[in-house]
mmCIF file of C-alpha atoms in Angstrom:
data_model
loop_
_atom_site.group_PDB
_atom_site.id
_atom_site.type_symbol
_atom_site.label_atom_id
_atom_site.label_comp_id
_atom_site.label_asym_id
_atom_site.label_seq_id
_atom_site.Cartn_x
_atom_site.Cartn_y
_atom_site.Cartn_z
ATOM 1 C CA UNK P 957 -0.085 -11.383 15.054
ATOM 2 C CA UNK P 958 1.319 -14.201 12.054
ATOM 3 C CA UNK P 959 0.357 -13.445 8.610
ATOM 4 C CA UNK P 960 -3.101 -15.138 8.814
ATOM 5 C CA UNK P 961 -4.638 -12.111 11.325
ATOM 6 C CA UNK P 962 -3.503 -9.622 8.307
ATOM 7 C CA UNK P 963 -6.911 -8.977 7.015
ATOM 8 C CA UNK P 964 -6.708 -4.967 5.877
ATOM 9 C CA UNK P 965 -3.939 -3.430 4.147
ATOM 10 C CA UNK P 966 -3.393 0.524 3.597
ATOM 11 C CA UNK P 967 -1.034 1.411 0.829
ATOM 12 C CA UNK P 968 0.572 4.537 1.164
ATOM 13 C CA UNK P 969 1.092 6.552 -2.460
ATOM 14 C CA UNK P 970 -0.703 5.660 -5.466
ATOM 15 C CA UNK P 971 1.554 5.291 -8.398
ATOM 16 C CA UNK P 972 3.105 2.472 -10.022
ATOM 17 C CA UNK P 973 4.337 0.435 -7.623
ATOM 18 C CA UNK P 974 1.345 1.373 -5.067
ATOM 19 C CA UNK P 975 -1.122 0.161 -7.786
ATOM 20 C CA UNK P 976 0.378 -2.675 -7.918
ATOM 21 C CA UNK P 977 1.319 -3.928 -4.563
ATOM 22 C CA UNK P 978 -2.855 -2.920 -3.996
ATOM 23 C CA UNK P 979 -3.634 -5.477 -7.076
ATOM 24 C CA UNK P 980 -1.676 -8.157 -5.945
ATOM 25 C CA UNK P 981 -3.687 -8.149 -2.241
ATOM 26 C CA UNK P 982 -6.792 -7.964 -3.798
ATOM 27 C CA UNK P 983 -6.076 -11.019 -5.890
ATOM 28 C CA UNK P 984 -5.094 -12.771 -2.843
ATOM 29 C CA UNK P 985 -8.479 -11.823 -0.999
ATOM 30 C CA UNK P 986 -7.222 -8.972 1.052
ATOM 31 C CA UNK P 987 -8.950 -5.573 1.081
ATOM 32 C CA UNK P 988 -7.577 -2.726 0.061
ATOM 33 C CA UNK P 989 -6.786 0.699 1.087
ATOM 34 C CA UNK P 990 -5.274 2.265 -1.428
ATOM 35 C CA UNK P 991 -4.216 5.930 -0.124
ATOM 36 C CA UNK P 992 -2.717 8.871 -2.051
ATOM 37 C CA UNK P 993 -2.879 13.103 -0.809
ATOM 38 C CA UNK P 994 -4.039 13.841 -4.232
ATOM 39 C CA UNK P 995 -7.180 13.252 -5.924
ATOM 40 C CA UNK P 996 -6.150 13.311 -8.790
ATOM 41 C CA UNK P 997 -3.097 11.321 -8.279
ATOM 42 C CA UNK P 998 -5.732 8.583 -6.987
ATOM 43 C CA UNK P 999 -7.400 9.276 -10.187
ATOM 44 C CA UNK P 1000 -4.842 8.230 -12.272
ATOM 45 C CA UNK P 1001 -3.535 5.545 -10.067
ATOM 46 C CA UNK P 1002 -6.934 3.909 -10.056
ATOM 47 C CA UNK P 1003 -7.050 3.510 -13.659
ATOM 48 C CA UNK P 1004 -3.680 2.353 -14.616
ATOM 49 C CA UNK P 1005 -5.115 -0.281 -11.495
ATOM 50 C CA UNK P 1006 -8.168 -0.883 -13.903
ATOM 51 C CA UNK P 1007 -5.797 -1.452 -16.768
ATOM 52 C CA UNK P 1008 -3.572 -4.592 -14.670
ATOM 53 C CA UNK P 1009 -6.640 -5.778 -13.984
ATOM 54 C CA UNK P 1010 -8.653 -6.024 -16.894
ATOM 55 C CA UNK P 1011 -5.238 -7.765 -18.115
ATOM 56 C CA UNK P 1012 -4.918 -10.250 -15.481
ATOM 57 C CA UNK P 1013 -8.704 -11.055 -15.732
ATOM 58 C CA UNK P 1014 -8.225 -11.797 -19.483
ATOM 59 C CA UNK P 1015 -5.176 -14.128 -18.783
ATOM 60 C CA UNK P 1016 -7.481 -16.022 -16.016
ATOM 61 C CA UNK P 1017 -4.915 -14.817 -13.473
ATOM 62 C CA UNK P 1018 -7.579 -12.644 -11.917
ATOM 63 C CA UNK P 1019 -11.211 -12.829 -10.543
ATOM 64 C CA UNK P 1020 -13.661 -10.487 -11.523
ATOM 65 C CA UNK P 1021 -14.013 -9.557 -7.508
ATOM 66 C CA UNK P 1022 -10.078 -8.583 -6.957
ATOM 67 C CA UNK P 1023 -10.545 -4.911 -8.324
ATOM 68 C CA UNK P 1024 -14.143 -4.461 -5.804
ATOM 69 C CA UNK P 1025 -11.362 -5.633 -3.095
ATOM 70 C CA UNK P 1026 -9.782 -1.939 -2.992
ATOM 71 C CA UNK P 1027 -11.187 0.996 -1.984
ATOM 72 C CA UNK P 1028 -9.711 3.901 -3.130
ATOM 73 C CA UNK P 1029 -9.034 6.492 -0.075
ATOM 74 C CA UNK P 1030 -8.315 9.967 0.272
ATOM 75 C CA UNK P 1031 -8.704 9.905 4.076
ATOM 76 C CA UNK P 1032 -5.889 8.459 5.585
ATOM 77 C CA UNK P 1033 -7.504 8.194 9.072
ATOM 78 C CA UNK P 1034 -10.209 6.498 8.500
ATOM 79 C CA UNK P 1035 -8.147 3.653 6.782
ATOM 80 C CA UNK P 1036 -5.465 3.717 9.280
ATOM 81 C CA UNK P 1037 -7.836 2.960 11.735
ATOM 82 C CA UNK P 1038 -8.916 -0.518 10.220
ATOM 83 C CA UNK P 1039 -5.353 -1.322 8.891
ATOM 84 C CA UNK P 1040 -3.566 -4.795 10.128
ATOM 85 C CA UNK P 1041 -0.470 -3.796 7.680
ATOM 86 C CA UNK P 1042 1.055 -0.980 6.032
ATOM 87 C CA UNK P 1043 3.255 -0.613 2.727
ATOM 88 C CA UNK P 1044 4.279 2.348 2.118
ATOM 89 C CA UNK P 1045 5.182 3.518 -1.743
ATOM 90 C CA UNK P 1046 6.020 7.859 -1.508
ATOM 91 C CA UNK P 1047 9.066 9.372 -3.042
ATOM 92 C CA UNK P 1048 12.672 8.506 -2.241
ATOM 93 C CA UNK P 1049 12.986 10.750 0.226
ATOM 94 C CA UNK P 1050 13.575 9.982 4.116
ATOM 95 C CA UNK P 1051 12.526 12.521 5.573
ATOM 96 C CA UNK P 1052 9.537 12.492 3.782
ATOM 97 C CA UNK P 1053 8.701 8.714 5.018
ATOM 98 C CA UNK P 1054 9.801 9.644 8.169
ATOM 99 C CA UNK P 1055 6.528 12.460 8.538
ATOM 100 C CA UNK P 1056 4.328 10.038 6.695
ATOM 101 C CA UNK P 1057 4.816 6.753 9.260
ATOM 102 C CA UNK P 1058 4.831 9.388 12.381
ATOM 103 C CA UNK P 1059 1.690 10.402 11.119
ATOM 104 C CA UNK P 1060 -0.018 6.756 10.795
ATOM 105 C CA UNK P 1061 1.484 6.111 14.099
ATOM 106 C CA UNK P 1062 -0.733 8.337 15.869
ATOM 107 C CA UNK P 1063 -3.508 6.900 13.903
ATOM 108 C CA UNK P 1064 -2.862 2.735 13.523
ATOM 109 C CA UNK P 1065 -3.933 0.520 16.051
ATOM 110 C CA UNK P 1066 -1.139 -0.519 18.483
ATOM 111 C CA UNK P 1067 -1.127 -4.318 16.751
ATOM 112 C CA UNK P 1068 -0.727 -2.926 12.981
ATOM 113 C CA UNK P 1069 2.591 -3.650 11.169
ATOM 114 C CA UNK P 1070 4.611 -0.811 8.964
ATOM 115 C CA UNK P 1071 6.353 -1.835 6.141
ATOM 116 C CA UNK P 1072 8.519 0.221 3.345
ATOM 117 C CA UNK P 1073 8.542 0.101 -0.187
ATOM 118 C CA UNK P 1074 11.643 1.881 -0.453
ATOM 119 C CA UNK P 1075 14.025 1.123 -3.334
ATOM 120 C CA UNK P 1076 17.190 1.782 -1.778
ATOM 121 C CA UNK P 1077 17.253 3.687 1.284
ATOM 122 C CA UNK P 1078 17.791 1.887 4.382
ATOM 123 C CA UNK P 1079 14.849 1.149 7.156
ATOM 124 C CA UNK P 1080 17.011 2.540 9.812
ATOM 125 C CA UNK P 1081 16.971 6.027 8.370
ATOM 126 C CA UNK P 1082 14.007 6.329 9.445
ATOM 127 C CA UNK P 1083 12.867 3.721 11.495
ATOM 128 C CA UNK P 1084 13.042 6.298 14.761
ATOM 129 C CA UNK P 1085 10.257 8.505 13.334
ATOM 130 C CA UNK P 1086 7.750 5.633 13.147
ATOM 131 C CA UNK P 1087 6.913 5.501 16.419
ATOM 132 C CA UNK P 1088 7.300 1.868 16.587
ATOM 133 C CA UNK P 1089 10.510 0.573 14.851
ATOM 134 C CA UNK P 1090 9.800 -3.001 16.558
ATOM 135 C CA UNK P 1091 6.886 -2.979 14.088
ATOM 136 C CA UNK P 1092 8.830 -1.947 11.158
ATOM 137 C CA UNK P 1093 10.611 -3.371 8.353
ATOM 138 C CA UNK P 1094 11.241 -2.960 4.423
ATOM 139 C CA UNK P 1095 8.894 -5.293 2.477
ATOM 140 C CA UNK P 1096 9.849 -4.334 -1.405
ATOM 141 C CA UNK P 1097 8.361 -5.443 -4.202
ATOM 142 C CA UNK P 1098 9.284 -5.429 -8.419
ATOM 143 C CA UNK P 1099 7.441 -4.633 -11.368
ATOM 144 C CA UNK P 1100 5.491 -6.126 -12.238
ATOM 145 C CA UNK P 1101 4.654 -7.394 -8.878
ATOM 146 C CA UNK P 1102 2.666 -10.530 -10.314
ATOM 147 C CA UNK P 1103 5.226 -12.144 -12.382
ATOM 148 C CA UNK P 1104 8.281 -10.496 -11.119
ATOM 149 C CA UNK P 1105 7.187 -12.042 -7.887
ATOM 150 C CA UNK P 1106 10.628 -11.651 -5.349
ATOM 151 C CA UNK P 1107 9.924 -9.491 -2.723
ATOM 152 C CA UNK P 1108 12.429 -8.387 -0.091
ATOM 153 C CA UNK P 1109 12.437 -8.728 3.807
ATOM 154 C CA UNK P 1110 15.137 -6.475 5.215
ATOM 155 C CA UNK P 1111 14.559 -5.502 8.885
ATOM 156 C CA UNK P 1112 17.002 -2.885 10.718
ATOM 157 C CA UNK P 1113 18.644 -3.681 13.802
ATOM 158 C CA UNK P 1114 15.742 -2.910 16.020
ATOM 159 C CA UNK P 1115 12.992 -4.967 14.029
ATOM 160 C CA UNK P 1116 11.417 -7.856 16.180
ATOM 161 C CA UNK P 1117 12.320 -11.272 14.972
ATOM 162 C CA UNK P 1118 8.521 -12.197 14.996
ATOM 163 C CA UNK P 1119 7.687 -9.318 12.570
ATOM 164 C CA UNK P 1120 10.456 -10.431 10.454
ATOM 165 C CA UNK P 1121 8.729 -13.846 10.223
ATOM 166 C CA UNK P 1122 5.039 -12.574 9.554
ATOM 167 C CA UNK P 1123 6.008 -10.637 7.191
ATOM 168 C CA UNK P 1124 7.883 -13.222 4.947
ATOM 169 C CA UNK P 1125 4.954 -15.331 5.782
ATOM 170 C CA UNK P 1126 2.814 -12.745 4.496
ATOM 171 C CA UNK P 1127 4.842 -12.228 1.242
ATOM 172 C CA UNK P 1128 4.442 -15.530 0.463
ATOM 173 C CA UNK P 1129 0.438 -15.502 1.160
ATOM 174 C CA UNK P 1130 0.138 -12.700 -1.652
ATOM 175 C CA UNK P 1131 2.360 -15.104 -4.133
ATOM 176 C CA UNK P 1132 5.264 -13.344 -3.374
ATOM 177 C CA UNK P 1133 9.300 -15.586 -3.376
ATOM 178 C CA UNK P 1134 10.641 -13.722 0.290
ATOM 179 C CA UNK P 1135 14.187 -13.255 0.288
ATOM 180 C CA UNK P 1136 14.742 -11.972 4.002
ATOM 181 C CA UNK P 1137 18.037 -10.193 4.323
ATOM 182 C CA UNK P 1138 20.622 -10.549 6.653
ATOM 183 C CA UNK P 1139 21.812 -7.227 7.282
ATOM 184 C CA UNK P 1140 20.436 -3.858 6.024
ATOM 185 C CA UNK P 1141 21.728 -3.242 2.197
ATOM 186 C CA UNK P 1142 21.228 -0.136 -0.176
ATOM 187 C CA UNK P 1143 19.221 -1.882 -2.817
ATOM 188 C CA UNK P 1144 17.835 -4.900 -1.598
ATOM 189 C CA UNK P 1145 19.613 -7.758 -3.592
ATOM 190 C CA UNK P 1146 17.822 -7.680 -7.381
ATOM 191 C CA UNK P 1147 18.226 -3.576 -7.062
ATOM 192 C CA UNK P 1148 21.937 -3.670 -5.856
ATOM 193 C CA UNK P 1149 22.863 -5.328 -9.009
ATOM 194 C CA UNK P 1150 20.012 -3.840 -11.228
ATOM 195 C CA UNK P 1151 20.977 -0.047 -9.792
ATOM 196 C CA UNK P 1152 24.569 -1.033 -10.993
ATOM 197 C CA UNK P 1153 23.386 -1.585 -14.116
ATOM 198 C CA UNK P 1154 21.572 1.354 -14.510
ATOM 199 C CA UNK P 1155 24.000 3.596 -12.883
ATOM 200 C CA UNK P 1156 26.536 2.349 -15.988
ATOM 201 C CA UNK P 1157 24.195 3.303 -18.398
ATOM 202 C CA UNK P 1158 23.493 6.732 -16.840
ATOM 203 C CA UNK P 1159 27.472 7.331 -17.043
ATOM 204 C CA UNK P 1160 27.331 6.061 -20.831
ATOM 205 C CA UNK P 1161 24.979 8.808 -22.063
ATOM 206 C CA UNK P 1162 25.324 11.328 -19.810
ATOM 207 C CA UNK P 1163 28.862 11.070 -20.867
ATOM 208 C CA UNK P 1164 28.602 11.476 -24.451
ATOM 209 C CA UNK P 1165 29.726 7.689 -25.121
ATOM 210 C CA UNK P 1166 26.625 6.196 -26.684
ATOM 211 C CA UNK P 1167 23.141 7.228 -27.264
ATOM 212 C CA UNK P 1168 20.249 5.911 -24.954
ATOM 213 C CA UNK P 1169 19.465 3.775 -27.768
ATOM 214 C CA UNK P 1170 22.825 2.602 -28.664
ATOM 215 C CA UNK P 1171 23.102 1.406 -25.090
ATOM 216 C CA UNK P 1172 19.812 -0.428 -24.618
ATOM 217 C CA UNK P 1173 21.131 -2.400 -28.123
ATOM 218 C CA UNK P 1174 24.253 -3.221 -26.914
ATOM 219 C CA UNK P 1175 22.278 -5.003 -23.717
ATOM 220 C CA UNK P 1176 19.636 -6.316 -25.547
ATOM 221 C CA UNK P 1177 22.087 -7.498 -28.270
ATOM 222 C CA UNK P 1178 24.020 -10.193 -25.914
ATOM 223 C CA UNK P 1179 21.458 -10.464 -23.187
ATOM 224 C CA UNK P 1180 18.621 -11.051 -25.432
ATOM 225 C CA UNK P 1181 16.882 -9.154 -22.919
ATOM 226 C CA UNK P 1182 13.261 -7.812 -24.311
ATOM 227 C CA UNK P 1183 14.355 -4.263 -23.008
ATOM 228 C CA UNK P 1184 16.917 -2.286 -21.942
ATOM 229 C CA UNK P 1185 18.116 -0.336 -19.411
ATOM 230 C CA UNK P 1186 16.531 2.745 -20.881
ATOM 231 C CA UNK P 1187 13.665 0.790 -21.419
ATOM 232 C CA UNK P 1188 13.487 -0.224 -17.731
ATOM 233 C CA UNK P 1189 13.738 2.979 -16.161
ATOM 234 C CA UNK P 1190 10.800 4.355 -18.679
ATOM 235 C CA UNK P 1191 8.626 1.230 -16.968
ATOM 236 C CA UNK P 1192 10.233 2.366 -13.429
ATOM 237 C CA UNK P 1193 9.093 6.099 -14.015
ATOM 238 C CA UNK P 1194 11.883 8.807 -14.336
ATOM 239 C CA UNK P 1195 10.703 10.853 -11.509
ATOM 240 C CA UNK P 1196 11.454 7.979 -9.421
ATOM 241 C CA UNK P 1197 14.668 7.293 -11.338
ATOM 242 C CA UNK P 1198 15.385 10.785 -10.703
ATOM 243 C CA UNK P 1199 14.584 11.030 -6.628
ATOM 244 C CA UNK P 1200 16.703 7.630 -5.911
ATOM 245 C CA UNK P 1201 20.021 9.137 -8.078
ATOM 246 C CA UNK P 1202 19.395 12.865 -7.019
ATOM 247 C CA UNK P 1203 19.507 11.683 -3.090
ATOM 248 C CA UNK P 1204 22.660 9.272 -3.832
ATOM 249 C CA UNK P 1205 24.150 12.437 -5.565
ATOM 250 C CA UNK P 1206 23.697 14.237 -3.070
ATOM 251 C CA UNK P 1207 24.836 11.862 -0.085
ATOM 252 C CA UNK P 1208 28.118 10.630 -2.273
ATOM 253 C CA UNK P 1209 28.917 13.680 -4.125
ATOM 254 C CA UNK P 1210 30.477 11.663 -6.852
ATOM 255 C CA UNK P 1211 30.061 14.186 -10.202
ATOM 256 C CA UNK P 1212 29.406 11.367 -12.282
ATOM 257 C CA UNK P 1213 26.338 10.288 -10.089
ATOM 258 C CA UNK P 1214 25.431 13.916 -10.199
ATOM 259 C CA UNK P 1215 25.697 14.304 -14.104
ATOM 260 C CA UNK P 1216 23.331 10.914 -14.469
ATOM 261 C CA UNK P 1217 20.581 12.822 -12.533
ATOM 262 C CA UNK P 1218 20.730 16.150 -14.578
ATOM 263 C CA UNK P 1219 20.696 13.211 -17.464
ATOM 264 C CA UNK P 1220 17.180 12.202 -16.323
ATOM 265 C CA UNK P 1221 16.331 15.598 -14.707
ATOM 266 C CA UNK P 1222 16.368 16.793 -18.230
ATOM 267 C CA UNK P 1223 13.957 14.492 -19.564
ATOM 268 C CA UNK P 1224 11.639 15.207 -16.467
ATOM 269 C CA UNK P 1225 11.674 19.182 -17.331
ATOM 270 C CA UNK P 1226 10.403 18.354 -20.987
ATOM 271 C CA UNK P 1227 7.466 16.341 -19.158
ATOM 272 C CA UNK P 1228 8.949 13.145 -20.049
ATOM 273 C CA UNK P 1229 8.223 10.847 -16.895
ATOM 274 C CA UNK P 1230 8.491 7.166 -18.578
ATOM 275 C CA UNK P 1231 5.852 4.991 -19.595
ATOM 276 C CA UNK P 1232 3.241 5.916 -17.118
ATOM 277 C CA UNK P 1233 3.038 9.485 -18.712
ATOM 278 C CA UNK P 1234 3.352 7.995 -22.579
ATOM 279 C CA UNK P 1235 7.078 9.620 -22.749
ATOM 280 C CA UNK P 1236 10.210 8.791 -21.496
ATOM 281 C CA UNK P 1237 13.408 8.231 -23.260
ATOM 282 C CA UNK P 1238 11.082 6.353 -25.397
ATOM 283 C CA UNK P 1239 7.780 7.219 -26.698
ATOM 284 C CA UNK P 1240 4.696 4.579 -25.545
ATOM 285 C CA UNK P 1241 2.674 2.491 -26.387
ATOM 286 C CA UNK P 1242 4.754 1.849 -29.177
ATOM 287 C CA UNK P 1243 8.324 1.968 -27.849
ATOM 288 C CA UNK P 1244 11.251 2.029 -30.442
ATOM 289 C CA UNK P 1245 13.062 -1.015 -28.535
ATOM 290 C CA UNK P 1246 10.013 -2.854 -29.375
ATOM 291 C CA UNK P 1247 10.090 -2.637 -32.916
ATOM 292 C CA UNK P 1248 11.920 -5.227 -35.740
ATOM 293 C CA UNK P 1249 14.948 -3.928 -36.669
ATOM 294 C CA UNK P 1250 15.803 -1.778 -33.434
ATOM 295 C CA UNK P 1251 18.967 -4.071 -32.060
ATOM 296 C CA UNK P 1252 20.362 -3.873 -35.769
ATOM 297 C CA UNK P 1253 20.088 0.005 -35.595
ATOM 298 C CA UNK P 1254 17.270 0.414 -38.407
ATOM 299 C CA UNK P 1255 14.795 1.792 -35.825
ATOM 300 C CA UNK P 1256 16.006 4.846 -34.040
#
């Protein structure tokens, strides 16, 4: 199969990065599965989907159609069965992915491809527990998918070479820049050095050497970024933030790792989930980082 016989594409979990990965399909002419095991996660993912869309459409980046291009599902197996690709967007956990892709393998057709979202674990973790790790390989996208448009092609060891090409092939089909890496990396390339980033600012606060704020101002200061990296992991989500630092705790055991996840844990506990939810370190849809005066310190 090359990238043209793709015609149907399930995604697997329907928050942020689901939603979008779904968008960017439809406004390439695919159709859409869009999959979560909630219905009321669906709910929710469906109308932040609404919400890209009605943007794009206003920008003329969008046709009125792309949004009727995805179905929103709640029956896996009935999708599955129809599916020529997979991308798969569920928590940062692989064990987890592992039960999710062993189920679709009992219920994809032989020919359909699995692909991983996954923002820094490795393919090969569980690549086994497919059921078909010939057909697999990480395809990972970044938000947002339409203008941030790099998306990365890592296969593990046991990934056929021809996957590996219809898969870049069918990155760049959906307006997507492939960057196919040569060995397996934590991270990707962007999210290596972005994770660095973010890790450093973790340590700051959690620390007790700057505010959240003070950070995102000293970046924004010299970067003259339009956010921080506060500000980025509120647009990540900080349950997702949470899962990728509490598993690299928890693998490295390093206690500054660990006090950067009871950093964001905290926020989590007080409902606080990023800008999804309207709360994260900052409030939304009027973030403080957004405001005159906030790199000079007026705006707290």
């Amino acid at each position: 199969m090359n990238a043209a016989d793709i015609k149907q594409v399930l995604i697997i979990g329907a928050g942020t990065m689901g939603g979008q990965i779904a968008l960017q399909c439809a406004m390439h002419g695919l159709d859409v599965a869009l999959y979560d095991v909630s219905a009321d996660a669906l709910a929710r993912g469906m109308e932040r989907v609404r919400g890209y869309a009605s943007y794009l459409v206003a920008q003329g980046r969008a046709d009125d159609d792309a949004l009727g291009r995805i179905r929103p599902v709640t029956d896996m197996a009935a999708a599955a069965a129809e599916a020529d690709l997979v991308s798969e967007s569920v928590p940062e956990d692989p064990a987890l992915k592992g039960r999710v892709f062993a189920e679709l393998n009992d219920l994809c057709p032989p020919h359909t491809i699995f692909t991983t979202n996954s923002s820094t674990l490795l393919p090969s973790m569980f690549a086994a527990a497919t059921g078909r790790p010939d057909r697999f390989v990480a395809l990972h996208f970044h938000l947002p998918v339409w203008d941030a448009n790099v998306a990365d092609v890592m296969p593990h060891p046991a990934t056929a070479p021809e996957v590996v090409e219809t898969v870049a092939q069918f990155a760049r089909r959906i307006g997507q820049i492939p960057i196919v890496s040569a060995k397996e990396q934590p991270g990707y390339v962007f999210n290596t050095m972005l994770n660095a980033l973010l890790g450093a600012a973790l340590d700051l606060a959690a620390g007790g050497v700057a505010s959240f704020a003070d950070v995102d101002r000293a970046w924004m200061g010299v970067m003259k970024t339009p956010t921080g990296p506060f500000g980025i992991m509120d647009a990540v989500g900080l349950d997702t933030v949470w899962k990728i630092t509490d598993f690299w705790a928890g693998v490295s055991g390093d206690p500054r790792s660990r006090a950067g996840a009871d950093f964001v844990k905290g926020y989590l506990e007080r409902g606080r989930v990023g800008q999804k939810g309207g709360a994260g370190f900052y409030d939304y849809p009027d973030p403080a980082f957004r405001r005159p005066g906030f790199i000079d310190g007026e705006t707290s």
